C-alpha cells in the first residue's frame, strides 16, 4: 500500500508525462493537414486519413485498457511511449501518400492520456477523482500550447526519456489474460454504465465531428495559415488550462456530478447554435470559452462517473473504453463531417450539435439522477 506522499509524487510525474504526450499530439495535429495538402489530399482523402486513425485507435483502446489492468500502468504507458517514438520516426519520412497512412499505424498503441487517467483514477480518492482528472486537463492545455508552437525535432528523444520515467516510478500490475472480451463487456452491465456511455457517445458525436473537421474549417472557412492556426490552438490551450486548473475542481466540490453533466450538455447545445451563426474567426474565438468549458466538464464528469461505477481493478479497462468512444467519434466523424461540409457547409455542424444536445439535455432532465452509477 503506497503512502499518500508517494501517491502524490507519482501523480505529479504522471501530469508531466501527460503534458509531454499531449505536446507531441498537438504538434502533429498542427502539421498533418498542411502536409496532407502539400501531398495533394483533398477534403475527402483527408477524411479517409482521419478515419484510418479512428479505426486503429478504436481497435486498440479496449485492449490497451485491459492491458493496464492486467500488466499495470507502467507497461501500458511504456508501450504507448514506444509507439509514439515509432510514430514520429515514420512521420519524418512521410513524403508520399502511402507513408502518410503507414505512419498512423503505431497509433493503435498510442493512448498516453488514457494511461495517465488510469493511474490518477487508481491513486485518487473517490471524492477527489473528478478534480484529479480535471488537473490532467491542465496538462492538456499546456501540451496544446506547446505542441501547436513547436517543431518535431525533440519528440523522439523526449518520448524515450519518459519511457524511463514510467519504469522508475510506476508500479507493475498482475498477469491475467489481456484479450478477454468477457471482461470488457461485463463492465457494461454495471448500474449506470450503459446510460452514461450512451450519453457520452450521442452527446459527444457532434463536437467530435467538428473537432475532426476543424483543420479543414481553419484552412478553408477561416482562411488561416499554418502559423495562424498554431496561435489559435495556443488560445485553445490557454482557455483549457484556466478551465481545468481553476474552475472544474471548484465546481465538483460544490455540485453533484449529475448536475454538472446536465450543465455541460445544455451549454453544448447553446454552443452549437452559436457555431451555426458564426461567420469569421473572431466570432469563433468568442465561442471557444463556452465550448471548451462544456467539453472539459463533460469529459471529466463522464470519465469520473464511469470509473466510480466499477471496482478499482477495472478502472483501466473502463478508461480504455472511454478512450474508444473518442476513437469511435474519430472513425465516423470524417465521413459524416466531410459529407456535411461539402453539402451543407459549416453551419450544419452547429445546428446538429444544438438539436442533439438539446434532446439529450431533455432526456437527462426527465430521467433525473436515478441511474447514476455507484461503485460496487
CSV table of C-alpha atoms in Angstrom, one decimal:
chain,number,residue,atom,x,y,z
A,1,UNK,CA,0.0,0.0,0.0
A,2,UNK,CA,1.5,3.3,-1.1
A,3,UNK,CA,1.8,6.2,1.4
A,4,UNK,CA,-0.2,9.4,0.5
A,5,UNK,CA,3.1,11.3,-0.2
A,6,UNK,CA,4.3,8.5,-2.6
A,7,UNK,CA,0.9,8.5,-4.4
A,8,UNK,CA,1.1,12.3,-4.8
A,9,UNK,CA,4.6,12.1,-6.2
A,10,UNK,CA,3.5,9.5,-8.8
A,11,UNK,CA,0.5,11.7,-9.8
A,12,UNK,CA,2.8,14.7,-10.3
A,13,UNK,CA,5.1,12.5,-12.6
A,14,UNK,CA,2.0,11.4,-14.5
A,15,UNK,CA,1.0,15.0,-15.0
A,16,UNK,CA,4.4,15.7,-16.5
A,17,UNK,CA,4.2,12.6,-18.8
A,18,UNK,CA,0.7,13.6,-19.9
A,19,UNK,CA,1.8,17.2,-20.7
A,20,UNK,CA,4.6,15.8,-22.9
A,21,UNK,CA,2.4,13.3,-24.6
A,22,UNK,CA,-0.2,16.0,-25.5
A,23,UNK,CA,2.5,18.3,-26.7
A,24,UNK,CA,3.6,15.8,-29.4
A,25,UNK,CA,0.0,15.0,-30.2
A,26,UNK,CA,-0.9,18.6,-31.0
A,27,UNK,CA,2.5,19.0,-32.7
A,28,UNK,CA,1.4,16.5,-35.3
A,29,UNK,CA,-2.2,17.8,-35.3
A,30,UNK,CA,-0.9,21.2,-36.4
A,31,UNK,CA,1.3,20.0,-39.2
A,32,UNK,CA,-0.5,17.0,-40.7
A,33,UNK,CA,-3.3,19.0,-42.5
A,34,UNK,CA,-0.7,21.1,-44.3
A,35,UNK,CA,1.5,18.1,-45.1
A,36,UNK,CA,-1.5,16.3,-46.5
A,37,UNK,CA,-2.5,19.3,-48.6
A,38,UNK,CA,1.1,19.5,-49.9
A,39,UNK,CA,0.8,15.9,-50.9
A,40,UNK,CA,-2.3,16.6,-52.9
A,41,UNK,CA,-5.0,15.5,-50.4
A,42,UNK,CA,-8.5,17.0,-50.8
A,43,UNK,CA,-11.2,17.1,-48.1
A,44,UNK,CA,-12.4,13.5,-48.9
A,45,UNK,CA,-8.9,12.0,-48.7
A,46,UNK,CA,-8.0,13.8,-45.6
A,47,UNK,CA,-11.2,12.4,-44.1
A,48,UNK,CA,-10.0,8.9,-45.1
A,49,UNK,CA,-6.8,9.6,-43.2
A,50,UNK,CA,-8.6,10.7,-40.1
A,51,UNK,CA,-10.9,7.7,-40.3
A,52,UNK,CA,-7.9,5.4,-40.5
A,53,UNK,CA,-6.6,6.8,-37.2
A,54,UNK,CA,-10.0,6.5,-35.6
A,55,UNK,CA,-10.4,2.8,-36.6
A,56,UNK,CA,-6.9,2.0,-35.5
A,57,UNK,CA,-7.4,3.6,-32.0
A,58,UNK,CA,-10.9,2.2,-31.7
A,59,UNK,CA,-9.4,-1.3,-32.0
A,60,UNK,CA,-6.6,-0.6,-29.7
A,61,UNK,CA,-8.4,1.3,-26.9
A,62,UNK,CA,-10.2,-1.6,-25.1
A,63,UNK,CA,-7.1,-3.8,-25.4
A,64,UNK,CA,-4.9,-1.1,-24.1
A,65,UNK,CA,-7.2,-0.5,-21.1
A,66,UNK,CA,-7.3,-4.3,-20.3
A,67,UNK,CA,-3.5,-4.4,-20.6
A,68,UNK,CA,-3.2,-1.7,-18.0
A,69,UNK,CA,-5.4,-3.7,-15.6
A,70,UNK,CA,-3.5,-6.9,-16.2
A,71,UNK,CA,0.1,-5.8,-16.5
A,72,UNK,CA,-0.1,-2.4,-14.8
A,73,UNK,CA,0.1,1.2,-15.8
A,74,UNK,CA,3.9,1.0,-16.2
A,75,UNK,CA,3.7,-1.5,-19.0
A,76,UNK,CA,0.8,0.3,-20.6
A,77,UNK,CA,2.4,3.7,-20.6
A,78,UNK,CA,5.7,2.3,-21.8
A,79,UNK,CA,4.0,0.7,-24.8
A,80,UNK,CA,2.3,3.9,-25.6
A,81,UNK,CA,5.6,5.9,-25.4
A,82,UNK,CA,7.4,3.3,-27.6
A,83,UNK,CA,4.6,3.5,-30.1
A,84,UNK,CA,4.9,7.3,-30.1
A,85,UNK,CA,8.6,7.1,-30.9
A,86,UNK,CA,7.9,4.8,-33.9
A,87,UNK,CA,5.0,7.1,-35.0
A,88,UNK,CA,7.2,10.2,-35.1
A,89,UNK,CA,10.1,8.4,-36.8
A,90,UNK,CA,7.7,7.4,-39.5
A,91,UNK,CA,6.3,10.9,-39.8
A,92,UNK,CA,9.8,12.2,-40.6
A,93,UNK,CA,9.9,10.1,-43.7
A,94,UNK,CA,6.2,10.5,-44.7
A,95,UNK,CA,6.9,12.2,-48.1
A,96,UNK,CA,4.2,10.4,-50.1
A,97,UNK,CA,0.6,9.4,-49.6
A,98,UNK,CA,1.4,5.7,-48.7
A,99,UNK,CA,3.8,6.7,-46.0
A,100,UNK,CA,1.4,9.3,-44.6
A,101,UNK,CA,-1.1,6.4,-44.0
A,102,UNK,CA,1.6,4.0,-42.8
A,103,UNK,CA,2.9,6.4,-40.1
A,104,UNK,CA,-0.5,6.3,-38.4
A,105,UNK,CA,-0.3,2.5,-37.7
A,106,UNK,CA,1.5,2.8,-34.3
A,107,UNK,CA,-1.5,4.9,-33.1
A,108,UNK,CA,-3.1,1.5,-32.2
A,109,UNK,CA,-1.0,1.7,-29.0
A,110,UNK,CA,-0.8,5.4,-28.6
A,111,UNK,CA,-3.1,6.0,-25.6
A,112,UNK,CA,-0.9,8.1,-23.3
A,113,UNK,CA,-3.7,10.3,-21.9
A,114,UNK,CA,-6.0,7.3,-21.1
A,115,UNK,CA,-3.0,5.7,-19.5
A,116,UNK,CA,-2.4,8.7,-17.3
A,117,UNK,CA,-6.1,8.8,-16.4
A,118,UNK,CA,-5.8,5.2,-15.3
A,119,UNK,CA,-3.0,5.9,-12.8
A,120,UNK,CA,-4.7,9.1,-11.5
A,121,UNK,CA,-8.0,7.2,-11.1
A,122,UNK,CA,-6.3,4.4,-9.2
A,123,UNK,CA,-4.4,6.7,-6.8
A,124,UNK,CA,-7.0,9.3,-6.1
A,125,UNK,CA,-9.9,9.1,-3.6
A,126,UNK,CA,-13.4,8.9,-4.9
A,127,UNK,CA,-14.5,12.3,-3.7
A,128,UNK,CA,-11.3,13.9,-5.3
A,129,UNK,CA,-11.3,11.9,-8.5
A,130,UNK,CA,-13.0,14.4,-10.7
A,131,UNK,CA,-10.7,17.2,-9.5
A,132,UNK,CA,-7.6,15.0,-10.1
A,133,UNK,CA,-8.8,14.1,-13.6
A,134,UNK,CA,-9.5,17.7,-14.2
A,135,UNK,CA,-5.9,18.6,-13.4
A,136,UNK,CA,-4.9,16.3,-16.3
A,137,UNK,CA,-6.9,18.8,-18.4
A,138,UNK,CA,-4.5,21.5,-17.2
A,139,UNK,CA,-1.7,19.3,-18.6
A,140,UNK,CA,-3.7,19.0,-21.8
A,141,UNK,CA,-3.8,22.8,-22.1
A,142,UNK,CA,-0.1,23.1,-21.6
A,143,UNK,CA,0.6,20.5,-24.2
A,144,UNK,CA,-1.8,22.1,-26.6
A,145,UNK,CA,0.0,25.4,-26.4
A,146,UNK,CA,3.5,23.9,-26.6
A,147,UNK,CA,2.6,21.4,-29.3
A,148,UNK,CA,1.0,24.0,-31.5
A,149,UNK,CA,4.1,26.1,-31.4
A,150,UNK,CA,7.0,23.6,-31.6
A,151,UNK,CA,8.7,21.7,-34.4
A,152,UNK,CA,9.0,17.9,-34.3
A,153,UNK,CA,12.7,17.6,-33.7
A,154,UNK,CA,12.5,17.0,-30.0
A,155,UNK,CA,9.7,14.5,-29.9
A,156,UNK,CA,11.6,11.2,-30.3
A,157,UNK,CA,14.3,11.7,-27.6
A,158,UNK,CA,11.8,13.1,-25.1
A,159,UNK,CA,9.5,10.1,-25.6
A,160,UNK,CA,12.4,7.9,-24.8
A,161,UNK,CA,13.1,10.0,-21.7
A,162,UNK,CA,9.6,9.4,-20.3
A,163,UNK,CA,9.7,5.7,-21.1
A,164,UNK,CA,12.4,5.7,-18.5
A,165,UNK,CA,10.2,7.6,-16.1
A,166,UNK,CA,7.5,5.1,-16.5
A,167,UNK,CA,9.8,2.3,-15.4
A,168,UNK,CA,11.3,4.2,-12.5
A,169,UNK,CA,8.1,5.5,-10.8
A,170,UNK,CA,5.0,3.4,-11.7
A,171,UNK,CA,4.2,0.1,-10.3
A,172,UNK,CA,3.7,-3.1,-12.2
A,173,UNK,CA,0.4,-5.0,-12.5
A,174,UNK,CA,-0.7,-8.6,-12.4
A,175,UNK,CA,-0.5,-11.2,-15.1
A,176,UNK,CA,-4.0,-12.3,-16.2
A,177,UNK,CA,-5.3,-12.6,-19.7
A,178,UNK,CA,-5.5,-9.4,-21.7
A,179,UNK,CA,-7.6,-10.5,-24.6
A,180,UNK,CA,-10.7,-11.2,-22.6
A,181,UNK,CA,-13.7,-9.8,-24.3
A,182,UNK,CA,-16.0,-11.0,-21.5
A,183,UNK,CA,-14.2,-8.8,-19.0
A,184,UNK,CA,-14.8,-5.8,-21.2
A,185,UNK,CA,-18.5,-6.5,-21.9
A,186,UNK,CA,-19.1,-7.3,-18.3
A,187,UNK,CA,-18.4,-3.7,-17.3
A,188,UNK,CA,-21.3,-2.5,-19.5
A,189,UNK,CA,-23.7,-4.4,-17.2
A,190,UNK,CA,-22.9,-2.3,-14.1
A,191,UNK,CA,-25.6,0.1,-13.0
A,192,UNK,CA,-25.5,3.4,-14.8
A,193,UNK,CA,-22.7,2.5,-17.2
A,194,UNK,CA,-24.9,1.9,-20.2
A,195,UNK,CA,-26.7,5.2,-19.7
A,196,UNK,CA,-23.6,7.2,-19.2
A,197,UNK,CA,-21.9,5.6,-22.2
A,198,UNK,CA,-24.8,6.3,-24.4
A,199,UNK,CA,-24.8,9.9,-23.4
A,200,UNK,CA,-21.0,10.1,-23.9
A,201,UNK,CA,-21.4,8.8,-27.5
A,202,UNK,CA,-24.5,10.7,-28.6
A,203,UNK,CA,-23.8,14.0,-27.0
A,204,UNK,CA,-20.1,13.9,-27.9
A,205,UNK,CA,-20.7,13.0,-31.6
A,206,UNK,CA,-21.4,16.5,-32.9
A,207,UNK,CA,-18.5,18.1,-31.1
A,208,UNK,CA,-16.3,15.2,-32.2
A,209,UNK,CA,-17.2,15.7,-35.9
A,210,UNK,CA,-16.5,19.4,-35.6
A,211,UNK,CA,-13.1,18.7,-34.0
A,212,UNK,CA,-12.1,16.2,-36.7
A,213,UNK,CA,-13.1,18.7,-39.4
A,214,UNK,CA,-11.6,21.8,-37.7
A,215,UNK,CA,-8.3,21.7,-39.5
A,216,UNK,CA,-10.2,21.8,-42.8
A,217,UNK,CA,-12.5,24.6,-41.5
A,218,UNK,CA,-9.5,26.6,-40.3
A,219,UNK,CA,-7.8,26.4,-43.7
A,220,UNK,CA,-10.8,26.8,-46.0
A,221,UNK,CA,-13.5,28.6,-44.0
A,222,UNK,CA,-11.4,30.9,-41.8
A,223,UNK,CA,-8.5,31.0,-44.4
A,224,UNK,CA,-5.8,30.6,-41.7
A,225,UNK,CA,-2.2,29.9,-42.5
A,226,UNK,CA,-0.2,27.3,-40.5
A,227,UNK,CA,1.3,29.7,-38.1
A,228,UNK,CA,-2.1,31.4,-37.5
A,229,UNK,CA,-3.7,28.0,-36.8
A,230,UNK,CA,-0.9,27.4,-34.3
A,231,UNK,CA,-1.8,30.7,-32.5
A,232,UNK,CA,-5.5,29.7,-32.4
A,233,UNK,CA,-4.6,26.3,-31.0
A,234,UNK,CA,-2.5,28.0,-28.3
A,235,UNK,CA,-5.5,30.1,-27.4
A,236,UNK,CA,-7.5,26.9,-27.0
A,237,UNK,CA,-4.8,25.7,-24.7
A,238,UNK,CA,-4.9,28.8,-22.5
A,239,UNK,CA,-8.6,28.6,-22.2
A,240,UNK,CA,-8.4,24.9,-21.4
A,241,UNK,CA,-5.7,25.5,-18.7
A,242,UNK,CA,-7.9,28.1,-16.9
A,243,UNK,CA,-11.0,25.9,-17.0
A,244,UNK,CA,-9.3,22.6,-16.0
A,245,UNK,CA,-6.9,24.2,-13.4
A,246,UNK,CA,-9.1,26.8,-11.8
A,247,UNK,CA,-12.8,26.0,-12.5
A,248,UNK,CA,-13.6,22.3,-12.6
A,249,UNK,CA,-12.2,21.5,-9.2
A,250,UNK,CA,-14.3,24.1,-7.5
A,251,UNK,CA,-17.4,23.1,-9.4
A,252,UNK,CA,-17.0,19.4,-8.4
A,253,UNK,CA,-16.6,20.3,-4.8
A,254,UNK,CA,-19.9,22.3,-4.8
A,255,UNK,CA,-22.2,20.5,-7.2
A,256,UNK,CA,-23.2,16.9,-7.9
A,257,UNK,CA,-21.7,15.2,-11.0
A,258,UNK,CA,-25.1,14.7,-12.5
A,259,UNK,CA,-25.9,18.4,-12.2
A,260,UNK,CA,-22.5,19.2,-13.9
A,261,UNK,CA,-23.3,16.7,-16.6
A,262,UNK,CA,-26.6,18.5,-17.3
A,263,UNK,CA,-24.9,21.9,-17.3
A,264,UNK,CA,-22.2,20.7,-19.8
A,265,UNK,CA,-24.8,19.2,-22.2
A,266,UNK,CA,-27.0,22.3,-22.0
A,267,UNK,CA,-24.1,24.7,-22.7
A,268,UNK,CA,-23.0,22.4,-25.6
A,269,UNK,CA,-26.4,22.9,-27.2
A,270,UNK,CA,-26.1,26.7,-27.0
A,271,UNK,CA,-22.5,26.5,-28.3
A,272,UNK,CA,-23.9,24.6,-31.4
A,273,UNK,CA,-26.4,27.4,-32.1
A,274,UNK,CA,-23.6,30.0,-31.8
A,275,UNK,CA,-21.4,28.0,-34.2
A,276,UNK,CA,-24.2,27.8,-36.7
A,277,UNK,CA,-24.3,31.6,-36.8
A,278,UNK,CA,-20.6,32.4,-36.8
A,279,UNK,CA,-19.1,33.9,-39.9
A,280,UNK,CA,-15.4,34.6,-39.1
A,281,UNK,CA,-12.6,33.6,-36.8
A,282,UNK,CA,-13.3,36.4,-34.3
A,283,UNK,CA,-16.8,35.0,-33.7
A,284,UNK,CA,-15.2,31.6,-33.2
A,285,UNK,CA,-12.8,32.9,-30.6
A,286,UNK,CA,-15.7,34.2,-28.6
A,287,UNK,CA,-17.4,30.8,-28.8
A,288,UNK,CA,-14.2,29.0,-27.7
A,289,UNK,CA,-14.7,29.8,-24.0
A,290,UNK,CA,-18.1,28.1,-23.5
A,291,UNK,CA,-17.2,25.4,-26.0
A,292,UNK,CA,-14.0,24.4,-24.0
A,293,UNK,CA,-15.9,24.7,-20.8
A,294,UNK,CA,-18.7,22.3,-21.9
A,295,UNK,CA,-16.2,19.8,-23.4
A,296,UNK,CA,-13.9,19.9,-20.4
A,297,UNK,CA,-16.7,19.4,-17.8
A,298,UNK,CA,-18.4,16.8,-20.0
A,299,UNK,CA,-15.3,14.6,-20.5
A,300,UNK,CA,-14.1,14.9,-16.8
A,301,UNK,CA,-17.5,14.2,-15.3
A,302,UNK,CA,-18.4,11.2,-17.6
A,303,UNK,CA,-15.0,9.6,-17.0
A,304,UNK,CA,-15.3,10.1,-13.3
A,305,UNK,CA,-18.9,8.7,-13.2
A,306,UNK,CA,-17.8,5.6,-15.2
A,307,UNK,CA,-14.7,4.8,-13.2
A,308,UNK,CA,-16.7,5.1,-9.9
A,309,UNK,CA,-19.2,2.6,-11.3
A,310,UNK,CA,-16.6,-0.3,-11.3
A,311,UNK,CA,-14.1,-1.8,-8.9
A,312,UNK,CA,-10.6,-0.3,-8.7
A,313,UNK,CA,-9.2,-3.3,-10.6
A,314,UNK,CA,-11.4,-2.5,-13.6
A,315,UNK,CA,-10.7,1.3,-13.9
A,316,UNK,CA,-8.1,0.7,-16.6
A,317,UNK,CA,-10.4,-1.3,-18.8
A,318,UNK,CA,-13.2,1.3,-18.2
A,319,UNK,CA,-10.9,4.2,-19.2
A,320,UNK,CA,-9.8,2.2,-22.2
A,321,UNK,CA,-13.4,2.0,-23.3
A,322,UNK,CA,-13.8,5.8,-22.7
A,323,UNK,CA,-10.8,6.3,-25.0
A,324,UNK,CA,-12.5,4.1,-27.6
A,325,UNK,CA,-15.5,6.4,-27.5
A,326,UNK,CA,-13.3,9.2,-28.8
A,327,UNK,CA,-11.8,6.8,-31.3
A,328,UNK,CA,-15.3,5.9,-32.5
A,329,UNK,CA,-16.1,9.6,-33.0
A,330,UNK,CA,-12.9,10.0,-35.0
A,331,UNK,CA,-13.8,6.9,-37.0
A,332,UNK,CA,-17.3,8.0,-38.2
A,333,UNK,CA,-16.6,11.8,-37.8
A,334,UNK,CA,-14.6,12.3,-41.0
A,335,UNK,CA,-17.1,10.6,-43.2
A,336,UNK,CA,-20.1,12.4,-41.7
A,337,UNK,CA,-18.2,15.7,-41.4
A,338,UNK,CA,-16.9,15.6,-45.0
A,339,UNK,CA,-20.5,15.0,-46.3
A,340,UNK,CA,-21.9,17.8,-44.2
A,341,UNK,CA,-19.1,20.2,-45.1
A,342,UNK,CA,-19.4,19.6,-48.8
A,343,UNK,CA,-23.2,19.5,-48.9
A,344,UNK,CA,-24.5,21.9,-46.3
A,345,UNK,CA,-21.4,24.0,-45.1
A,346,UNK,CA,-20.0,24.8,-41.7
A,347,UNK,CA,-23.3,26.0,-40.1
A,348,UNK,CA,-24.7,22.4,-40.4
A,349,UNK,CA,-22.2,21.3,-37.7
A,350,UNK,CA,-23.6,23.8,-35.2
A,351,UNK,CA,-27.3,23.1,-35.9
A,352,UNK,CA,-26.8,19.3,-35.5
A,353,UNK,CA,-24.9,19.9,-32.2
A,354,UNK,CA,-27.7,22.2,-30.9
A,355,UNK,CA,-30.5,19.8,-31.7
A,356,UNK,CA,-28.8,16.6,-30.5
A,357,UNK,CA,-27.6,18.1,-27.2
A,358,UNK,CA,-31.0,19.8,-26.6
A,359,UNK,CA,-32.6,16.3,-26.9
A,360,UNK,CA,-30.0,14.7,-24.6
A,361,UNK,CA,-30.5,17.5,-22.1
A,362,UNK,CA,-34.3,17.0,-22.1
A,363,UNK,CA,-33.9,13.2,-21.6
A,364,UNK,CA,-31.4,13.7,-18.8
A,365,UNK,CA,-33.6,16.2,-17.1
A,366,UNK,CA,-36.6,13.9,-17.4
A,367,UNK,CA,-34.8,10.8,-16.0
A,368,UNK,CA,-33.1,12.7,-13.3
A,369,UNK,CA,-30.2,11.0,-11.3
A,370,UNK,CA,-31.9,7.7,-10.8
A,371,UNK,CA,-29.3,5.9,-12.9
A,372,UNK,CA,-26.2,7.5,-11.5
A,373,UNK,CA,-23.5,4.9,-11.1
A,374,UNK,CA,-22.2,3.8,-7.7
A,375,UNK,CA,-19.1,1.8,-7.2
A,376,UNK,CA,-19.9,-1.8,-6.2
